[in-house]
Tab-separated table of C-alpha atoms in Angstrom:
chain	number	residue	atom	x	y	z
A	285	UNK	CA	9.583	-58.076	-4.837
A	286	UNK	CA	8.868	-54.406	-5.233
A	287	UNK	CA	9.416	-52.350	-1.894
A	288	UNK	CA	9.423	-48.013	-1.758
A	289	UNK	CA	12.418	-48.717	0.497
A	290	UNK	CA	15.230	-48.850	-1.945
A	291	UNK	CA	16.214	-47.024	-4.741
A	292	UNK	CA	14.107	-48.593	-7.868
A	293	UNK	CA	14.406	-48.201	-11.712
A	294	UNK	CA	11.491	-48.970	-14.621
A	295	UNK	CA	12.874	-50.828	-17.922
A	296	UNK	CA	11.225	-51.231	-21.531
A	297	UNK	CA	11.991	-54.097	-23.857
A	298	UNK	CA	12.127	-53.322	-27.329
A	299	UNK	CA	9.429	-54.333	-29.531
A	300	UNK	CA	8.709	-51.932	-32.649
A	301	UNK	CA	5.205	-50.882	-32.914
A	302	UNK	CA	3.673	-52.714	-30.373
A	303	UNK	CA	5.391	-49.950	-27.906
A	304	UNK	CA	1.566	-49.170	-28.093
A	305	UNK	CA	1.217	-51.453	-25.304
A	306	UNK	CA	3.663	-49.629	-22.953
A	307	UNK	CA	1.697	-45.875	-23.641
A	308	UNK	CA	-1.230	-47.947	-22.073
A	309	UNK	CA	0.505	-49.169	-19.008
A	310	UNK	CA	2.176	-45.887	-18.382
A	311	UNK	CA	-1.374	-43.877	-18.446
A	312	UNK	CA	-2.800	-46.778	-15.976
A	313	UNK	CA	0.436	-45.975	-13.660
A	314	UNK	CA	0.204	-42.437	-14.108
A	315	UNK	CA	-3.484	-42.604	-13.724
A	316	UNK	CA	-3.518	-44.118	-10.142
A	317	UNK	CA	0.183	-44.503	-8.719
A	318	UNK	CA	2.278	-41.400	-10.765
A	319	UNK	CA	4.784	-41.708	-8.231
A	320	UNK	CA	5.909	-45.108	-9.191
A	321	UNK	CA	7.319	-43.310	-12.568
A	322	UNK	CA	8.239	-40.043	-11.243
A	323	UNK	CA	10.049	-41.679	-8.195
A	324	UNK	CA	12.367	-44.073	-10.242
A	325	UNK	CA	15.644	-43.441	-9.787
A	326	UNK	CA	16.739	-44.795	-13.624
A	327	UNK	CA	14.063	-45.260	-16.810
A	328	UNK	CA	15.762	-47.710	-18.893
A	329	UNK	CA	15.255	-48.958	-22.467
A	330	UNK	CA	16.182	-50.853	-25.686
A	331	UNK	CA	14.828	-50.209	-29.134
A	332	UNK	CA	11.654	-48.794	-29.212
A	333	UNK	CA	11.548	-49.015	-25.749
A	334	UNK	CA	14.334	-46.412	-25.263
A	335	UNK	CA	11.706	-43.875	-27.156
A	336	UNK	CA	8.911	-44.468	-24.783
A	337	UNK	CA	11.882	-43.798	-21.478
A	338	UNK	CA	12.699	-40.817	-23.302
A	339	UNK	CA	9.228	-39.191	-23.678
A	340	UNK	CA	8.449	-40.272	-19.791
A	341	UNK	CA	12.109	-38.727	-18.598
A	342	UNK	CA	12.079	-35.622	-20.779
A	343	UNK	CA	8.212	-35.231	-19.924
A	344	UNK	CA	6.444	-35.280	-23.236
A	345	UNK	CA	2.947	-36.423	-23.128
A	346	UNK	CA	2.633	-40.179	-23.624
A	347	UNK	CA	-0.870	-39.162	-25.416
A	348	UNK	CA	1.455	-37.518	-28.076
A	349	UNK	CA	3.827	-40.235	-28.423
A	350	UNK	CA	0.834	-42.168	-29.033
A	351	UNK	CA	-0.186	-40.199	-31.981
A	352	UNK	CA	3.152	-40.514	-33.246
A	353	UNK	CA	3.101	-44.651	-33.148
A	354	UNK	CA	-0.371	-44.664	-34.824
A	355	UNK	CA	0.498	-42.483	-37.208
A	356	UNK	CA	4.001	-44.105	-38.346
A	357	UNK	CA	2.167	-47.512	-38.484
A	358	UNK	CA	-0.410	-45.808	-40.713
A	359	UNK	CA	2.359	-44.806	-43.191
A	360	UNK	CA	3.874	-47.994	-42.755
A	361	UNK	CA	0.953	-49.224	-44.200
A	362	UNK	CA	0.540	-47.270	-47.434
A	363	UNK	CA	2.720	-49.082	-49.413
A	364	UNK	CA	2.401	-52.377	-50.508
A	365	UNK	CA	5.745	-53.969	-48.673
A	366	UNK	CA	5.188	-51.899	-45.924
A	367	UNK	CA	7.871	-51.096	-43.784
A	368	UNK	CA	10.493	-52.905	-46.296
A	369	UNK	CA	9.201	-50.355	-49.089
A	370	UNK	CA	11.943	-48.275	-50.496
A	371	UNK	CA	10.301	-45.229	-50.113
A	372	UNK	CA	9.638	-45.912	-46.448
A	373	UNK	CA	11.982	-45.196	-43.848
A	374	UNK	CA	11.700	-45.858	-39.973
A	375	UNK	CA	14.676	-44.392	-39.037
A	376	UNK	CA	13.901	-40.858	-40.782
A	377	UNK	CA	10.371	-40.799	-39.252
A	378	UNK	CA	12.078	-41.303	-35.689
A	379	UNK	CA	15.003	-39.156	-36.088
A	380	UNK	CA	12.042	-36.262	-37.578
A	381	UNK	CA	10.276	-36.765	-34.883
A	382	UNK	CA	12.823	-36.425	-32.377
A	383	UNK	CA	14.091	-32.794	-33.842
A	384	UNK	CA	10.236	-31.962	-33.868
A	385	UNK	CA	9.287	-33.574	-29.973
A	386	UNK	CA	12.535	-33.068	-27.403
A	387	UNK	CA	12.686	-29.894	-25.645
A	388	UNK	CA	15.712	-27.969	-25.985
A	389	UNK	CA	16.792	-28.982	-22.486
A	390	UNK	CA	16.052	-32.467	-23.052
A	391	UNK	CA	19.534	-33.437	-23.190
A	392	UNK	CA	19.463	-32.020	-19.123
A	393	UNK	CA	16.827	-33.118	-18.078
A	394	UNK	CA	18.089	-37.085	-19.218
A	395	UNK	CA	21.172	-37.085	-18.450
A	396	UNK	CA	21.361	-38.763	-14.682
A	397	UNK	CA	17.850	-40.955	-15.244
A	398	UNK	CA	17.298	-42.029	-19.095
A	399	UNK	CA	19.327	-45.141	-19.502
A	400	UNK	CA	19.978	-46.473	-23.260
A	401	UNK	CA	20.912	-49.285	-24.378
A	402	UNK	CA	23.288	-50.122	-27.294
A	403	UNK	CA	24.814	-52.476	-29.327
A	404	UNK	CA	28.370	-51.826	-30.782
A	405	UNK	CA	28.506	-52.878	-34.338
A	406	UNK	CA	32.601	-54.004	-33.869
A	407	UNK	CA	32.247	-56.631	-31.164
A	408	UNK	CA	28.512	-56.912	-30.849
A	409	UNK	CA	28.961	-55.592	-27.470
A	410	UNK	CA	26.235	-54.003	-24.857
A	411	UNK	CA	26.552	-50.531	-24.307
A	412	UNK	CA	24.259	-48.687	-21.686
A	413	UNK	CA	24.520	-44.776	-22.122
A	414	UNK	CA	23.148	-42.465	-19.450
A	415	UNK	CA	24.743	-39.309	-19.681
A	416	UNK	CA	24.292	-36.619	-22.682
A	417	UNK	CA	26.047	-33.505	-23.859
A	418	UNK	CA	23.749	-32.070	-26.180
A	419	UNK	CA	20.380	-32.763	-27.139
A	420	UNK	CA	21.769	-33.708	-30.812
A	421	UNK	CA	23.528	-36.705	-28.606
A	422	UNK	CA	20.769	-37.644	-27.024
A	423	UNK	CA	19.193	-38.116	-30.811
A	424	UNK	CA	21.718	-40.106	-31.870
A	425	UNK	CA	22.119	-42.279	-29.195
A	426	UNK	CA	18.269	-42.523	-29.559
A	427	UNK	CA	18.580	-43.529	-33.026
A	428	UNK	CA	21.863	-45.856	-32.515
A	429	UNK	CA	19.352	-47.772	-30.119
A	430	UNK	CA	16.275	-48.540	-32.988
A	431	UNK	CA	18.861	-49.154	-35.810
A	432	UNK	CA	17.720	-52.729	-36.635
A	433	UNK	CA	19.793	-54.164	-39.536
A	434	UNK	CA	17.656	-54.512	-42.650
A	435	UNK	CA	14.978	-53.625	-41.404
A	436	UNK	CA	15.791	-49.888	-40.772
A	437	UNK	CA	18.557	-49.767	-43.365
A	438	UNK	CA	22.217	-50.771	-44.105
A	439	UNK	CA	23.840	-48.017	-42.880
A	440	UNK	CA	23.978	-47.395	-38.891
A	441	UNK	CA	23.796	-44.429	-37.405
A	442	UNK	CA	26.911	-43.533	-35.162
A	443	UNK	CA	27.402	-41.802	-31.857
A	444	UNK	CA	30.845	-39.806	-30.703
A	445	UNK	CA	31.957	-41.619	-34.145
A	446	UNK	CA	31.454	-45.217	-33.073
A	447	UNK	CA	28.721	-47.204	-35.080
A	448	UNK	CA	25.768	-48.615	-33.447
A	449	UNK	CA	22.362	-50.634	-33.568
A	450	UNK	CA	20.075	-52.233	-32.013
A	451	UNK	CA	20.520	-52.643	-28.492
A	452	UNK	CA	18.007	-55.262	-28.439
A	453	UNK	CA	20.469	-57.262	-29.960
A	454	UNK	CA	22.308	-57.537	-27.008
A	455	UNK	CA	20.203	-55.701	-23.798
A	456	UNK	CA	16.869	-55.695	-24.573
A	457	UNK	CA	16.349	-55.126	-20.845
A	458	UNK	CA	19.090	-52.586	-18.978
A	459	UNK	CA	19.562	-53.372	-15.362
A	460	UNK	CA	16.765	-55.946	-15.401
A	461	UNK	CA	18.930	-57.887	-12.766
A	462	UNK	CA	18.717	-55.329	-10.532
A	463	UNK	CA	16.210	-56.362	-7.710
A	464	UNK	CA	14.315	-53.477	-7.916
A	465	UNK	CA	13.286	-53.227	-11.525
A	466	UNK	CA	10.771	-52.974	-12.901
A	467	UNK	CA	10.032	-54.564	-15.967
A	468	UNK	CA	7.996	-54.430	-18.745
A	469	UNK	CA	7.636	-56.058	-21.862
A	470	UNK	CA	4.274	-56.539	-24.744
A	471	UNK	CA	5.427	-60.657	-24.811
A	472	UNK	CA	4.016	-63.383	-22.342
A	473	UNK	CA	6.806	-64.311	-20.094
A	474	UNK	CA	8.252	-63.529	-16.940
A	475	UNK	CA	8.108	-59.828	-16.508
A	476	UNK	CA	6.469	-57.410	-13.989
A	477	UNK	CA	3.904	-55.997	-16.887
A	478	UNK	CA	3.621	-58.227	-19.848
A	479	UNK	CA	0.470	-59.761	-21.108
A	480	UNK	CA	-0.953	-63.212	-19.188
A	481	UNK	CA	-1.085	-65.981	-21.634
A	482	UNK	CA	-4.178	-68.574	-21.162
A	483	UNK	CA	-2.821	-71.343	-22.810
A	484	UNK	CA	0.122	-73.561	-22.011
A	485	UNK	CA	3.210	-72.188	-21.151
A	486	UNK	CA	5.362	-74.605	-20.896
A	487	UNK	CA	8.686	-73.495	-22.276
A	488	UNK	CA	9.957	-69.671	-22.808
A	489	UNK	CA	13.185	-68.661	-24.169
A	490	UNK	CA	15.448	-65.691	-22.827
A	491	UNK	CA	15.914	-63.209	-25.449
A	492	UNK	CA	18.176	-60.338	-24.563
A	493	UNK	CA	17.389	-60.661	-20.635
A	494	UNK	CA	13.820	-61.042	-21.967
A	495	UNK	CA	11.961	-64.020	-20.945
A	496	UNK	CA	9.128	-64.892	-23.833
A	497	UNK	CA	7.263	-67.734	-23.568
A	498	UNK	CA	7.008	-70.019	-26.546
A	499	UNK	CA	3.319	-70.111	-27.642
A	500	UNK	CA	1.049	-68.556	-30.831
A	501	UNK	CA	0.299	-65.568	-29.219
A	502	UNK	CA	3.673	-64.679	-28.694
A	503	UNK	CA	4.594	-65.790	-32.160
A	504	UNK	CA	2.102	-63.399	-33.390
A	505	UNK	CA	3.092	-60.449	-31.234
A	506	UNK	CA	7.074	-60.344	-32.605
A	507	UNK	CA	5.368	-60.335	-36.106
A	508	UNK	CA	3.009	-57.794	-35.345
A	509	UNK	CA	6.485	-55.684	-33.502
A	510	UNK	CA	7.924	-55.421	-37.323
A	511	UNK	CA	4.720	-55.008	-39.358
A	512	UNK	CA	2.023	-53.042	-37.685
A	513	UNK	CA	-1.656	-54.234	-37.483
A	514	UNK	CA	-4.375	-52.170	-38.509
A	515	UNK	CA	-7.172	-52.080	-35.424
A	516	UNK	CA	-5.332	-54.037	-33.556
A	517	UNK	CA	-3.359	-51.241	-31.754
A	518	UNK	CA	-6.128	-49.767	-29.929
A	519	UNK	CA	-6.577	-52.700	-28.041
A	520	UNK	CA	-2.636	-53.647	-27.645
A	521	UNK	CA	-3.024	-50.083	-25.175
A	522	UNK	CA	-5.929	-51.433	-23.539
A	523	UNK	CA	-4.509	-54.510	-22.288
A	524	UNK	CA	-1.438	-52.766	-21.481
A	525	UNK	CA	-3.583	-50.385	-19.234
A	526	UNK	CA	-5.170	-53.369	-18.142
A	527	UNK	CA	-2.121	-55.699	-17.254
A	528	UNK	CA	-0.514	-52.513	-15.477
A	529	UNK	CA	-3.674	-52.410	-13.062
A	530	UNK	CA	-3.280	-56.459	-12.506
A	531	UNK	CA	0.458	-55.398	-11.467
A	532	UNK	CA	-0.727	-52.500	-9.217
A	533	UNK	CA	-3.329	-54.358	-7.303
A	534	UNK	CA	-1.106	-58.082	-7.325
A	535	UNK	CA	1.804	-56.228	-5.484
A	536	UNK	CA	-0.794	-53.982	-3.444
A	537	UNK	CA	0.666	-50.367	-5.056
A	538	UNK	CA	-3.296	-49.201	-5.305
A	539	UNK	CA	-3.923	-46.076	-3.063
A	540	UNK	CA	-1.419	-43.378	-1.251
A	541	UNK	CA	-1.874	-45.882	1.671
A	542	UNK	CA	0.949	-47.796	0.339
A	543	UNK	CA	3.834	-44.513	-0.164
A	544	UNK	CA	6.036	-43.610	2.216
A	545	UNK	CA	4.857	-40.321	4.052
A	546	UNK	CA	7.641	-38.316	2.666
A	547	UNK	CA	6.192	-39.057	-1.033
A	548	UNK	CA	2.640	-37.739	-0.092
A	549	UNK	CA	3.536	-35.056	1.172
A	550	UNK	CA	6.640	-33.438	-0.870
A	551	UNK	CA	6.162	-35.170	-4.703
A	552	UNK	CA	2.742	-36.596	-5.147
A	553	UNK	CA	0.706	-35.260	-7.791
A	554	UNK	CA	-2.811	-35.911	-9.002
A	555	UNK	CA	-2.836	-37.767	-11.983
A	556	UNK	CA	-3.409	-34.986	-14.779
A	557	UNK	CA	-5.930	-37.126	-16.273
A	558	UNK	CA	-10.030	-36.564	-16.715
A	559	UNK	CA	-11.694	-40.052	-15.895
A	560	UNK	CA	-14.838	-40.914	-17.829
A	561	UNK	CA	-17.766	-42.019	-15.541
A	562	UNK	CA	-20.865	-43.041	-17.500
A	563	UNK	CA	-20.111	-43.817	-21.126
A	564	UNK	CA	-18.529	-46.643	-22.966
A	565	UNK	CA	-16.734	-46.523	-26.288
A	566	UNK	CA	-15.890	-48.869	-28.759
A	567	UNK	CA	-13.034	-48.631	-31.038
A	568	UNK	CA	-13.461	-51.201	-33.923
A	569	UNK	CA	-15.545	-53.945	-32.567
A	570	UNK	CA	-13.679	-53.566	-29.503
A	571	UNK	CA	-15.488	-52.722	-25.664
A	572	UNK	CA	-13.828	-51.149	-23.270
A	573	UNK	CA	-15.515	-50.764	-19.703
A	574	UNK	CA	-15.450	-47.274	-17.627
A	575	UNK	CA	-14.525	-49.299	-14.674
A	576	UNK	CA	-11.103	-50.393	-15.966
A	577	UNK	CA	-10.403	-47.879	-18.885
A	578	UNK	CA	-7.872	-45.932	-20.371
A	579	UNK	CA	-7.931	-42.036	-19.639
A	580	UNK	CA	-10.094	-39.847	-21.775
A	581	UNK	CA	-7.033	-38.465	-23.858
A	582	UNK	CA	-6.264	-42.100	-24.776
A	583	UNK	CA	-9.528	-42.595	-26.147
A	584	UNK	CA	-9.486	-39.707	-28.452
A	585	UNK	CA	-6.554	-40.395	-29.690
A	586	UNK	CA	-7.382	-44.013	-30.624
A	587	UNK	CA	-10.687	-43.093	-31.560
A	588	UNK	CA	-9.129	-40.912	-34.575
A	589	UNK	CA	-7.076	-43.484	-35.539
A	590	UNK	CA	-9.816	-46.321	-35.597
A	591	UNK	CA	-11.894	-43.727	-38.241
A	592	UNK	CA	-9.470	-42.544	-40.292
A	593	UNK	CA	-8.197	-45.893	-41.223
A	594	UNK	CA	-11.753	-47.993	-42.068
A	595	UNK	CA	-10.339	-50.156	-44.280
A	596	UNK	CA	-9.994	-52.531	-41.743
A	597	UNK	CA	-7.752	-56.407	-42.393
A	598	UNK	CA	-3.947	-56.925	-42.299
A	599	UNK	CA	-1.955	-55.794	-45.485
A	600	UNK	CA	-0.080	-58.959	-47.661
A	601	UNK	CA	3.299	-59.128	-45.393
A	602	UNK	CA	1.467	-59.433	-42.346
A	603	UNK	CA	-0.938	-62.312	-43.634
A	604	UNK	CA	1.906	-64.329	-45.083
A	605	UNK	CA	3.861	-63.869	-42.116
A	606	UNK	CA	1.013	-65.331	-39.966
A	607	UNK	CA	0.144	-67.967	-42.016
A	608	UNK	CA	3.445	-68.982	-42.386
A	609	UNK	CA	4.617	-68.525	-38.682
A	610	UNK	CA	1.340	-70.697	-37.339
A	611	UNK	CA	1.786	-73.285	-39.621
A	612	UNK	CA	5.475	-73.543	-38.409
A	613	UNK	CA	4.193	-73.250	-34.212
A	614	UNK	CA	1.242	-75.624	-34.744
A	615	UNK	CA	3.227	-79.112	-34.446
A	616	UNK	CA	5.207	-77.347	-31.346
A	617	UNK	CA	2.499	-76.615	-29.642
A	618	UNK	CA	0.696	-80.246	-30.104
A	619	UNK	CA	4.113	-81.809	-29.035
A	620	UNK	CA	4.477	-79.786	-26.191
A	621	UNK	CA	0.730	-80.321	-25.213
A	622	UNK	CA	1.078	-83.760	-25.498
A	623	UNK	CA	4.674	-83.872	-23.487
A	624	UNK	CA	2.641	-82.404	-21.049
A	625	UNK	CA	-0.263	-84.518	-20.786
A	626	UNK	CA	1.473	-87.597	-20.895
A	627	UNK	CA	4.156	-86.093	-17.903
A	628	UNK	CA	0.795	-85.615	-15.774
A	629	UNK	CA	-0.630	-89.083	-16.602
A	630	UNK	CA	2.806	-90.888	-15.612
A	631	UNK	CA	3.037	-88.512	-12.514
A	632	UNK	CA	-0.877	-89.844	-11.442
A	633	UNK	CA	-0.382	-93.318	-12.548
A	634	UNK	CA	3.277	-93.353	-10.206
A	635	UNK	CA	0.841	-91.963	-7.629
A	636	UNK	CA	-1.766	-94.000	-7.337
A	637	UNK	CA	0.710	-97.099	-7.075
A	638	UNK	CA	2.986	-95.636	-4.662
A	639	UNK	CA	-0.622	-95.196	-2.335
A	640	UNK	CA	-1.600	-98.526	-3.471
A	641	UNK	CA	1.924	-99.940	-2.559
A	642	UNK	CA	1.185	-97.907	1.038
A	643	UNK	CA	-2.175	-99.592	1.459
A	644	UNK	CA	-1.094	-103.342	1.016
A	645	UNK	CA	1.914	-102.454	3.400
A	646	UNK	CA	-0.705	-101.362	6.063
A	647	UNK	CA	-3.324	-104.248	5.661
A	648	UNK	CA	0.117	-106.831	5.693
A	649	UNK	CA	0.897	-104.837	9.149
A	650	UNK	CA	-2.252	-105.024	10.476
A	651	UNK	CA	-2.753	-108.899	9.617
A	652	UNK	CA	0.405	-109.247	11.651
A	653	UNK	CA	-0.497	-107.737	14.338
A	654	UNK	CA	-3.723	-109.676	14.712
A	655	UNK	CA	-1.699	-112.933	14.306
């Protein structure tokens, strides 16, 4: 349980382009309880989650890092393979965007709080990095962390001449067994911020400290990490925004009421956010309410993206992969659903015959006692 009391950190899974879905959360936090970034004591990550840390530890604006996913998935989807084209690379994009984004301090300003972490290509072993040199180490450790085999290439990137990838392969949640982390992750499951499945969810698996439940939406969010939907992304950052406000108000984190004196009066900052109060946009079909809604800036941004990519459906990878992937998760699901089912049914039937069982026992007492 979450308490101001003790020292707490904030950790990202990896998950490729649905890192859409943390930018959401983050705005929500940021929006009504900035402190519960700006306090932590470490901001971890894995993957693309290590990205989204960096931007919040360095300080650049999650509304540009936003820009920067939409517009990488966009190129993603020019070509016909997508991200597997050989004209495409994910690495280059991230490594460009780096030079272009960190300050020149960066390096300083993560060193301390921005936790990585790695996977050494050798031994396959977990590597969590948290101090830098230079800000050209910082990159590279960066890059080390999103170096997915295949998928980004055949050739990993190294840091202080060591090779490294993915550190989802081996962390995909730093110091998530810490008590007071807080975790989030675009996958039903366990963690503090993830989306709340409605169906079953009867079994999950633990993937790199990551608990995912095993269901269809979940099979269809891991595609959708490695091949990037087209309208769907606007409202992957809504639901992040709004799962982040079901974590504030579950754990009562709403209002300065809840900080510790000390924060009100030395750190807290308004939210630098302007809050819509009348209108209601759409973004491709989609409503979202004032009430509950991403910050103005978000809106823009996805807004832009929605109209300058109107030509709307999923490009050939993504359909195959679906089609493919729900065929396979259909017969699990029925078998688990009807595990279930019958589980319940034997669990009424045993009690209705243990209180029938209970029943005869009294009426045999009280027959006794009359005789």
């Amino acid at each position: 349980m979450f308490t101001w009391e003790e020292e707490w950190n904030i950790s990202f899974a990896g998950c490729g382009f649905r890192s859409i879905y943390y930018l959401g959360a983050l705005s929500c936090i940021l929006q009504q309880v900035p402190q519960l970034v700006h306090g932590a004591s470490k901001i971890c990550g894995a993957s693309s989650g290590c990205l989204v840390a960096a931007a919040v530890t360095v300080g650049i604006p999650i509304q540009q890092l936003c820009v920067d996913v939409l517009t990488m998935a966009k190129e993603a989807r020019k070509h016909t393979l997508g991200v597997f084209h050989p004209t495409f690379s994910l690495l280059h994009i991230v490594r460009h965007s780096l030079l272009e984004k960190l300050p020149a301090d960066a390096h300083l300003r993560a060193s301390g709080k921005l936790c990585v972490s790695l996977t050494r290509l050798a031994d396959g072993k977990n590597v969590l990095v948290s101090e830098f040199d230079s800000r050209e180490e910082l990159i590279q450790v960066l890059t080390c962390s999103c170096f997915f085999p295949v998928y980004c290439g055949f050739t990993p990137p190294s840091y202080r001449g060591v090779h490294y990838m993915d550190g989802a392969l081996s962390n995909n949640m730093p110091l998530f067994e810490q008590r007071n982390t807080i975790t989030f992750a675009p996958f039903s499951g366990e963690s503090d911020i993830c989306p709340r499945e409605g169906t079953f969810n009867f079994f999950e698996v633990h993937y790199g400290n990551v608990s995912i439940q095993v269901n269809t939406g979940n099979v269809h969010r891991i595609c959708t990490s490695f091949l990037p939907p087209k309208p769907e992304l606007a409202e992957i950052c809504h639901n992040g925004y709004m799962d982040a406000l079901h974590f504030l108000r579950e754990r009562d984190l709403l209002g300065l009421q809840r900080l510790p004196s000390s924060f009100v009066a030395e750190t807290f900052k308004p939210a630098p956010y302007e809050l819509v109060e009348s209108e209601k946009t759409s973004l491709n079909g989609l409503d979202l309410k004032v009430e509950e809604n991403l910050p103005v800036s978000f809106k823009k941004v996805l807004c832009v993206a929605c109209r300058d990519d109107q030509d709307g459906g999923k490009f050939l990878p993504v359909k195959v992969v679906m089609y493919l992937l729900t065929l396979l998760m259909l017969p699990i699901e029925l078998a688990v659903l009807l595990t279930k089912r019958l589980l319940t049914s034997t669990t009424d039937l045993c009690r209705q015959t243990l209180c029938s069982r209970h029943e005869d026992s009294s009426r045999a007492a009280q027959q006794r006692q009359v005789l």
